[in-house]
Each structure stands twice: as structure tokens, then as C-alpha cells.
Short mmCIF file of N, CA and C in Angstrom, two decimals:
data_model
loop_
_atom_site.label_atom_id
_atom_site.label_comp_id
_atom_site.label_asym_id
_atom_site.label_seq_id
_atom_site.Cartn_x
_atom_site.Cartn_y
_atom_site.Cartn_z
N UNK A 1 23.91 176.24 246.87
CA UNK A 1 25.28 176.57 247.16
C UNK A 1 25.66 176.01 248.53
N UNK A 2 25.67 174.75 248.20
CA UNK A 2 26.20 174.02 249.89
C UNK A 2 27.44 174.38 250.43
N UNK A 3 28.71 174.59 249.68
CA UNK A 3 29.45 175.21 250.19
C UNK A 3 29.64 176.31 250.90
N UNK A 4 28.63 176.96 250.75
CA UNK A 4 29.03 178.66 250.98
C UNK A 4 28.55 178.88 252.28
N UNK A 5 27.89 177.25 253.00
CA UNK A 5 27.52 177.20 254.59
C UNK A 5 28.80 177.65 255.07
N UNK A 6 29.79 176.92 254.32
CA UNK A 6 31.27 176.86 254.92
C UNK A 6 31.99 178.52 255.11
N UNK A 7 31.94 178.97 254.10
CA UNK A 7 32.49 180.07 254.22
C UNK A 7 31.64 181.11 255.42
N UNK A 8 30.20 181.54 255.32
CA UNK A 8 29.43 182.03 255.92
C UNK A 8 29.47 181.38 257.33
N UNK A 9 29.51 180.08 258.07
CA UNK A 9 30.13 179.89 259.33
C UNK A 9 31.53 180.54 259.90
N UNK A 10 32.65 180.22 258.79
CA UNK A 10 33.75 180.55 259.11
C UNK A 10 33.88 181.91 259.65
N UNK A 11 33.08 182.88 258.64
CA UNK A 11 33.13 183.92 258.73
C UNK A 11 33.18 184.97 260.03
N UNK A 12 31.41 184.38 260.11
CA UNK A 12 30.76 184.59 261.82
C UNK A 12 31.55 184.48 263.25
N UNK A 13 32.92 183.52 263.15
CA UNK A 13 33.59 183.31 263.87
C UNK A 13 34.47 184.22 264.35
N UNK A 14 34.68 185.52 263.21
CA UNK A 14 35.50 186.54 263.82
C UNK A 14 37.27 185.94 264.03
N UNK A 15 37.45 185.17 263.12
CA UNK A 15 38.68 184.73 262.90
C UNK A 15 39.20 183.87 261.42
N UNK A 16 40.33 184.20 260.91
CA UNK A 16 41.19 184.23 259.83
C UNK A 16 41.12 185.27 259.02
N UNK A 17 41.69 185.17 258.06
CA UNK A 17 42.09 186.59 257.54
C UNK A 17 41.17 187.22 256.63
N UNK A 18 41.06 188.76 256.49
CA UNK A 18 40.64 189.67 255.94
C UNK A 18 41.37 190.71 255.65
N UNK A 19 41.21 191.25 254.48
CA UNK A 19 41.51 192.31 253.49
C UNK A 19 40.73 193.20 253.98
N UNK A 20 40.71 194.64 254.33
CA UNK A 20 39.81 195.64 254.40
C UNK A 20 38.80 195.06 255.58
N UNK A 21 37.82 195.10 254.66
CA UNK A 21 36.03 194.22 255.13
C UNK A 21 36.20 192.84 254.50
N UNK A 22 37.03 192.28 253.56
CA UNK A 22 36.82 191.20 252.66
C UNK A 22 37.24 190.41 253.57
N UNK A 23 36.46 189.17 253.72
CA UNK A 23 36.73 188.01 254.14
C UNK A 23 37.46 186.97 253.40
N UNK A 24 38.58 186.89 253.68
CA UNK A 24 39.62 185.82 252.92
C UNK A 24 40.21 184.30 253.80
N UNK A 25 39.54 184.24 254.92
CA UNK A 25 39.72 183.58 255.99
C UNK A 25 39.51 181.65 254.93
N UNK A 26 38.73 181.56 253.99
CA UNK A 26 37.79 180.62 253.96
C UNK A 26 37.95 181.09 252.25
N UNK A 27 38.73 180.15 251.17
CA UNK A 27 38.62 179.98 250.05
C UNK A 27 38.67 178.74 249.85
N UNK A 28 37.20 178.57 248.92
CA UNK A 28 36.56 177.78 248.16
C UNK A 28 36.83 176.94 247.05
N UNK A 29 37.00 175.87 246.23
CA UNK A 29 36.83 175.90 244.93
C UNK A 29 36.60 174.57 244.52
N UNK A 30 35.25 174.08 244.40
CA UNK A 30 34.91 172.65 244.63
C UNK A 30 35.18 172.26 245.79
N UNK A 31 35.70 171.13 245.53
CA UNK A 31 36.13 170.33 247.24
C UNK A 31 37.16 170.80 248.03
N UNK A 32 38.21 171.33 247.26
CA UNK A 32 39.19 172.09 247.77
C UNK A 32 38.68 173.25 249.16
N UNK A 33 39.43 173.08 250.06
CA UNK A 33 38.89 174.33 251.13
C UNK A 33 40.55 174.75 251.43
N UNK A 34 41.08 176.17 251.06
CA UNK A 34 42.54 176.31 251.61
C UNK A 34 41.38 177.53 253.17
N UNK A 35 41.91 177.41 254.44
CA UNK A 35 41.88 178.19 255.62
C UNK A 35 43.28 178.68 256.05
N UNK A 36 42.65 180.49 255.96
CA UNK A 36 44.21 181.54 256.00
C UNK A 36 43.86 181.73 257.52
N UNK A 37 44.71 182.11 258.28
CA UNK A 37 44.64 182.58 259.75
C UNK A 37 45.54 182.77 260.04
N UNK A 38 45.53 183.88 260.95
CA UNK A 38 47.16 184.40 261.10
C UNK A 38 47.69 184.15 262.74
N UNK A 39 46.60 182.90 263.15
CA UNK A 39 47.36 182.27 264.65
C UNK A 39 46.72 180.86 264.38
N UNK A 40 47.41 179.99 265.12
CA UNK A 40 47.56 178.59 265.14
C UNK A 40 46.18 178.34 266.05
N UNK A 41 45.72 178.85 267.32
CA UNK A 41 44.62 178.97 267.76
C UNK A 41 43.51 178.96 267.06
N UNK A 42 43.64 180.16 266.65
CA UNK A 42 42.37 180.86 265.28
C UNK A 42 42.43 179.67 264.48
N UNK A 43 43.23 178.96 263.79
CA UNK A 43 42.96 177.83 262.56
C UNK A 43 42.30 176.62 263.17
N UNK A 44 42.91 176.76 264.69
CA UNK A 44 41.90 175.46 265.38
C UNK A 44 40.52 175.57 265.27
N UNK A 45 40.15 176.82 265.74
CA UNK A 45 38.79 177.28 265.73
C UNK A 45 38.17 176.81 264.35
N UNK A 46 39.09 177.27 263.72
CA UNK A 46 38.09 177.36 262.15
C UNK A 46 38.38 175.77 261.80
N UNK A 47 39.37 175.21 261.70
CA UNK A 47 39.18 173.72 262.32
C UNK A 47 37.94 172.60 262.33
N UNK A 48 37.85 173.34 263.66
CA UNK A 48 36.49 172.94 264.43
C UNK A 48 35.01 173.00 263.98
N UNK A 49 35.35 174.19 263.67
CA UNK A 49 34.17 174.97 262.70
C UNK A 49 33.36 174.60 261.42
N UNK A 50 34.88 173.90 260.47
CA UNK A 50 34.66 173.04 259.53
C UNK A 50 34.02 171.82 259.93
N UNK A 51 34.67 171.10 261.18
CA UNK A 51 33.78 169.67 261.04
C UNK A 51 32.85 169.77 261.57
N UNK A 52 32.48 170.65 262.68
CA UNK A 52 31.01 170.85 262.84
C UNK A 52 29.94 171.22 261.48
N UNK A 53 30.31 171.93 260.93
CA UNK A 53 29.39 172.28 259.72
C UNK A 53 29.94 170.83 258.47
N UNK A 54 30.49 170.17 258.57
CA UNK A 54 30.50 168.94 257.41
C UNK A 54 29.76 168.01 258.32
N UNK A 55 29.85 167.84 259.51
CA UNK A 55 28.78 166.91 260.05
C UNK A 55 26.92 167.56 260.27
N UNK A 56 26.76 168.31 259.74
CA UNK A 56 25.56 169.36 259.92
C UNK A 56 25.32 168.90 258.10
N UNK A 57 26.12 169.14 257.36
CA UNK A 57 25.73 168.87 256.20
C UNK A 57 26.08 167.15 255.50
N UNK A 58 26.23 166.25 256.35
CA UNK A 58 26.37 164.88 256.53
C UNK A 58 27.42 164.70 255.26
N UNK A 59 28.64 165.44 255.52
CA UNK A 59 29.97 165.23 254.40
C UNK A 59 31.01 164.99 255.69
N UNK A 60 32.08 164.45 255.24
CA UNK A 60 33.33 164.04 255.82
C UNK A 60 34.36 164.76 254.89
N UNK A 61 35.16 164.86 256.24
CA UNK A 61 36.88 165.36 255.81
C UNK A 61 37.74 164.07 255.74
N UNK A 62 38.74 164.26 254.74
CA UNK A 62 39.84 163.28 254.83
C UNK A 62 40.71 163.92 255.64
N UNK A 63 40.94 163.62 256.97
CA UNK A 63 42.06 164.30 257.20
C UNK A 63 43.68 163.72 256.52
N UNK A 64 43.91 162.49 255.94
CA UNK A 64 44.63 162.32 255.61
C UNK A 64 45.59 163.25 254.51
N UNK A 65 44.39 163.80 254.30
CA UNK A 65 44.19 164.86 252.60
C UNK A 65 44.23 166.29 253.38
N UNK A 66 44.64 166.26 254.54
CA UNK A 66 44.40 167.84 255.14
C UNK A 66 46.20 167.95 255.51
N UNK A 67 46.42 169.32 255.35
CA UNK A 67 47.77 169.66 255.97
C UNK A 67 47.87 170.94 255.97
N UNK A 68 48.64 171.45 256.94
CA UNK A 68 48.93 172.56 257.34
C UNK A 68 50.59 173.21 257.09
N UNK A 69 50.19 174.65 256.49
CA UNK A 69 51.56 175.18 256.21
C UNK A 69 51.58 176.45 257.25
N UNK A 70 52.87 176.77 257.63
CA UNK A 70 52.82 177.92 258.54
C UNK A 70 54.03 179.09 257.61
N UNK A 71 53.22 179.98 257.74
CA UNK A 71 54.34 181.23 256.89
C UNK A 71 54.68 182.04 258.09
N UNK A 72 56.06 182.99 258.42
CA UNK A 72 56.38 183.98 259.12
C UNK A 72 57.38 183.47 259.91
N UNK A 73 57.54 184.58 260.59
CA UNK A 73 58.53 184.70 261.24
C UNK A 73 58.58 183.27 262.29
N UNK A 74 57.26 183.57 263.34
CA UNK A 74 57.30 182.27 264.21
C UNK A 74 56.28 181.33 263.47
N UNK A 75 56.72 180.62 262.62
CA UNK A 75 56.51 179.46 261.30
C UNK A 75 56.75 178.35 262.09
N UNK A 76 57.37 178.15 263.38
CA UNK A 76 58.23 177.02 263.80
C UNK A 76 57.98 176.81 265.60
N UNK A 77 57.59 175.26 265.76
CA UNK A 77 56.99 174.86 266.96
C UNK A 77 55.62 175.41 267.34
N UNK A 78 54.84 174.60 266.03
CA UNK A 78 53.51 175.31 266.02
C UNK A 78 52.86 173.97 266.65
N UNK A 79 51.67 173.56 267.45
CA UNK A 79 51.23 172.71 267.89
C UNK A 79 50.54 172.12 267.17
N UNK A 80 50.24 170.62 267.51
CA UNK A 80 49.43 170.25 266.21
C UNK A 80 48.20 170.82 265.90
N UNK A 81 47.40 170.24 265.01
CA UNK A 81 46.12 170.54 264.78
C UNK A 81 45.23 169.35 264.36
N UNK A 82 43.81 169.37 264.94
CA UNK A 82 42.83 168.01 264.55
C UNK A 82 42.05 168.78 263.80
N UNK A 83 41.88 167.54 262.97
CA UNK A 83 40.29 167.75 262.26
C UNK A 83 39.48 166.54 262.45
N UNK A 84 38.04 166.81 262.57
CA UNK A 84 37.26 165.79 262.77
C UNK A 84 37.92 164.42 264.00
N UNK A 85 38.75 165.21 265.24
CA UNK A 85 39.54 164.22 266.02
C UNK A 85 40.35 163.60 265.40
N UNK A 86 41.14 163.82 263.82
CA UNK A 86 42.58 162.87 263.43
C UNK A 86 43.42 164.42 263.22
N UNK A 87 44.59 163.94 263.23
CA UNK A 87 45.63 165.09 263.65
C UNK A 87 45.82 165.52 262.04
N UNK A 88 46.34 166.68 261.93
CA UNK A 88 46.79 167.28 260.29
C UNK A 88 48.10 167.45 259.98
N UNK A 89 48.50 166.79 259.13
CA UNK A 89 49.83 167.00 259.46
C UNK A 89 50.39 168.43 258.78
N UNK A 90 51.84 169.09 259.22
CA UNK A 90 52.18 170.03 259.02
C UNK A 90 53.16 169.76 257.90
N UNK A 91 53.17 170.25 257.13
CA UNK A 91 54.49 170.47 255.53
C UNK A 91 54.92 171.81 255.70
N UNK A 92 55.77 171.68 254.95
CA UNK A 92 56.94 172.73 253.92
C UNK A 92 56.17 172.94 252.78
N UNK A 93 54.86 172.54 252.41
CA UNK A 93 54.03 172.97 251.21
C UNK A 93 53.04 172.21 250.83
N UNK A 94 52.58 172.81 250.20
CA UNK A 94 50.85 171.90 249.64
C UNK A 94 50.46 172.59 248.63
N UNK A 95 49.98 171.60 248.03
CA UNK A 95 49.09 172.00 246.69
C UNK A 95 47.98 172.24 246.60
N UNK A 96 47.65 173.28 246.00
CA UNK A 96 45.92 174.07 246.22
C UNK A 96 45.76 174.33 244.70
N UNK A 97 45.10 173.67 244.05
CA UNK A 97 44.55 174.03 242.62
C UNK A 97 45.82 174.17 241.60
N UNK A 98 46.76 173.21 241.82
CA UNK A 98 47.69 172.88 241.25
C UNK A 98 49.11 173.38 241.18
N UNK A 99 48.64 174.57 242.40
CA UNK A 99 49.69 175.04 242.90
C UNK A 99 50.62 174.78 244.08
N UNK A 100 51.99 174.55 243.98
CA UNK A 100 52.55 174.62 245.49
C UNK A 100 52.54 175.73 246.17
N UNK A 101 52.41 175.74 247.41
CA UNK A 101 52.18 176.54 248.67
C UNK A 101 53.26 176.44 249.52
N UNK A 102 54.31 177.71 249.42
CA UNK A 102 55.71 176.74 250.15
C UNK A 102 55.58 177.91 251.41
N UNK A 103 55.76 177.09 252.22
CA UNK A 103 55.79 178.18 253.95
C UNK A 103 57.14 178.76 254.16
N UNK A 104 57.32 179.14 255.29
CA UNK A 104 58.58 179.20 255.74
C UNK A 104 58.61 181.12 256.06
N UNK A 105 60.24 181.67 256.36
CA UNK A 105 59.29 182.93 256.66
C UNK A 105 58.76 183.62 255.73
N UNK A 106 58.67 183.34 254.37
CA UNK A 106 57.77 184.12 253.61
C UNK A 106 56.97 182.89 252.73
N UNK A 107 55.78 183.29 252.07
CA UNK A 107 54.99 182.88 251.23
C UNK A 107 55.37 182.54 250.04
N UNK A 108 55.78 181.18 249.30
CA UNK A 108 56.40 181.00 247.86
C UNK A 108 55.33 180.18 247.27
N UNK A 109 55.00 180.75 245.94
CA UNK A 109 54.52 179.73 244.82
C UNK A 109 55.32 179.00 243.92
N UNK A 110 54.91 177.97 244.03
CA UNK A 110 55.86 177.12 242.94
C UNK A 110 54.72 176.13 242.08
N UNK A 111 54.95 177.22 240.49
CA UNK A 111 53.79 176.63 239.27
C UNK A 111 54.53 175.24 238.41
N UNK A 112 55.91 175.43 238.55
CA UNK A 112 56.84 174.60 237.81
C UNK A 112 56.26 173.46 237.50
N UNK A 113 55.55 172.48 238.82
CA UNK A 113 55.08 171.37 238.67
C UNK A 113 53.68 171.31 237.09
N UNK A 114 52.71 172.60 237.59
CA UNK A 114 51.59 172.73 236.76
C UNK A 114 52.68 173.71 234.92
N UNK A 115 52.98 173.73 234.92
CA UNK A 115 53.99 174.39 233.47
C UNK A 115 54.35 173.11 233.49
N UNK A 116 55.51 172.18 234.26
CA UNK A 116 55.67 170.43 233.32
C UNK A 116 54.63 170.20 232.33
N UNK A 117 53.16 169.74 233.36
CA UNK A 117 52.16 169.40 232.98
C UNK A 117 51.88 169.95 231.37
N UNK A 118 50.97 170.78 231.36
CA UNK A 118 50.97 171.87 230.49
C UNK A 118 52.18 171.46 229.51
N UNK A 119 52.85 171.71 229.20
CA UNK A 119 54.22 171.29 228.33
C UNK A 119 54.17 169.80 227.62
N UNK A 120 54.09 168.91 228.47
CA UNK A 120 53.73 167.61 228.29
C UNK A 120 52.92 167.76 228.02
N UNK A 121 51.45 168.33 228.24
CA UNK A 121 50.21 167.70 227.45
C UNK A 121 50.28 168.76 225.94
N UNK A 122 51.03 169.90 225.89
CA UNK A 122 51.16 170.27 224.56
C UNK A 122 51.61 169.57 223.25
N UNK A 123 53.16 169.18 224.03
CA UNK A 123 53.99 168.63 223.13
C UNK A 123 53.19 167.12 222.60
N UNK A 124 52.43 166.81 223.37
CA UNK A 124 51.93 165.46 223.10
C UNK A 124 50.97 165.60 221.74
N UNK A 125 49.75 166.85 222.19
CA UNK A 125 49.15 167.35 221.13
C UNK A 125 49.42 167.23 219.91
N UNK A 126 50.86 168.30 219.85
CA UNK A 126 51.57 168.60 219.07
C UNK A 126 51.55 167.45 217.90
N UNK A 127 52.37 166.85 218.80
CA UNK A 127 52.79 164.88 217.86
C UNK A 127 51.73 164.61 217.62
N UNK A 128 50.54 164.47 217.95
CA UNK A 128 49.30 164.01 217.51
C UNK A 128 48.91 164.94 215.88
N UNK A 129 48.66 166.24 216.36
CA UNK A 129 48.47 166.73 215.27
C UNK A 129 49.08 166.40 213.52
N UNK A 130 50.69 166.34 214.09
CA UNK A 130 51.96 166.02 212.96
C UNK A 130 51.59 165.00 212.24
N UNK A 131 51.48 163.71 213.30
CA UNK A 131 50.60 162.70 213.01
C UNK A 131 49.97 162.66 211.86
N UNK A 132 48.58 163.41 211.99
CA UNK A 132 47.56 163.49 211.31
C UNK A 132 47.85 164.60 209.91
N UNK A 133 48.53 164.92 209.80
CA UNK A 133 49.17 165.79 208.18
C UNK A 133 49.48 165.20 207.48
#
């Protein structure tokens, strides 16, 4: 479980978010890594944290492929952030397991994109099946 260096570092750090006792700071899922934190500081840390432990386990980040969303109230004039020394850029949303992630002062999902999908690969089915009758 090479990943779970990741989460179990993050953890130890005493920063991003938690439920109760649950550590939610640091979700997983394949290559995908989304990092929750509820200060711009704290995400540096964990940041940091990440490329120290991907260079410990001789993997690389794209930072090109990295971006940052900010939810709340102060959502706005957040400083940048590096990974692995290249900067991350900040959006209005990102996609995490096929979902959009929309910031701003509250938290929005938007599945619309993944339901197209889904729809299109039905209807396609569909015709295939008809096809074959």
C-alpha cells in the first residue's frame, strides 16, 4: 500500500481536515490525491509534505495537473502555492473522480459533465443492441 505513506505522513502533520478523530485531510484514489485544509498555510505544509514523501518514494507530481480551489467566506486573495518548486494554479473548480469541485463561498458539485457521459455511452449501447435484433 504505497499510497497510504501519503496519507499516514499527512496525517502526523497535525494539519487539514478532520471529522471527529477521522482524518479527512488526505483522500486517496489511485493517482488522484484531493488535500482538504481549512488555511492556505496548512495546504502549503501538506504541499510540502507531499513532495517530500513522492521524492522518498522516487514518484513525481505533475504540477501542471495540480490546482487549487478555495471555498468560504475569505475564498479570495489567497497566495500562491508550490509543489515540488512549480507554482499550482488556483480555479473556480476541478475535477476529482469525475466530479466538478466548484469553490467560491460555498462548496458545489457539478455531476452534469459525468451524467452527459453516462447518457452517451448508454444511448450508444442502446443502438448497438437494436442493431443486433
Amino acid at each position: 500500500m504505497l499510497m497510504n505513506i501519503f496519507i499516514k505522513r499527512l496525517k502526523l502533520l497535525g494539519v487539514g481536515c478532520s471529522i471527529s478523530s477521522l482524518y479527512i485531510g488526505c483522500i486517496l484514489c489511485a493517482d488522484d490525491i484531493l488535500l482538504l485544509c481549512p488555511s492556505a498555510t496548512g495546504l502549503q505544509v501538506m504541499l510540502d509534505k507531499c513532495a517530500e514523501t513522492a521524492k522518498y518514494l522516487s514518484l513525481e507530481f505533475n504540477a501542471e495537473k495540480c490546482h487549487c480551489v478555495a471555498v468560504g467566506k475569505r475564498c479570495s486573495g489567497i497566495n500562491s502555492m508550490t509543489l515540488c518548486g512549480n507554482s499550482v494554479e488556483w480555479c473556480d473548480a476541478v475535477k476529482f473522480l469525475g466530479v466538478y469541485l466548484q469553490g467560491g463561498r460555498s462548496l458545489k458539485f457539478d455531476i452534469n459533465p459525468a451524467k452527459r457521459t453516462f447518457l452517451c455511452c448508454l444511448q450508444f449501447n442502446i443502438l448497438k443492441w437494436l442493431e443486433y435484433q
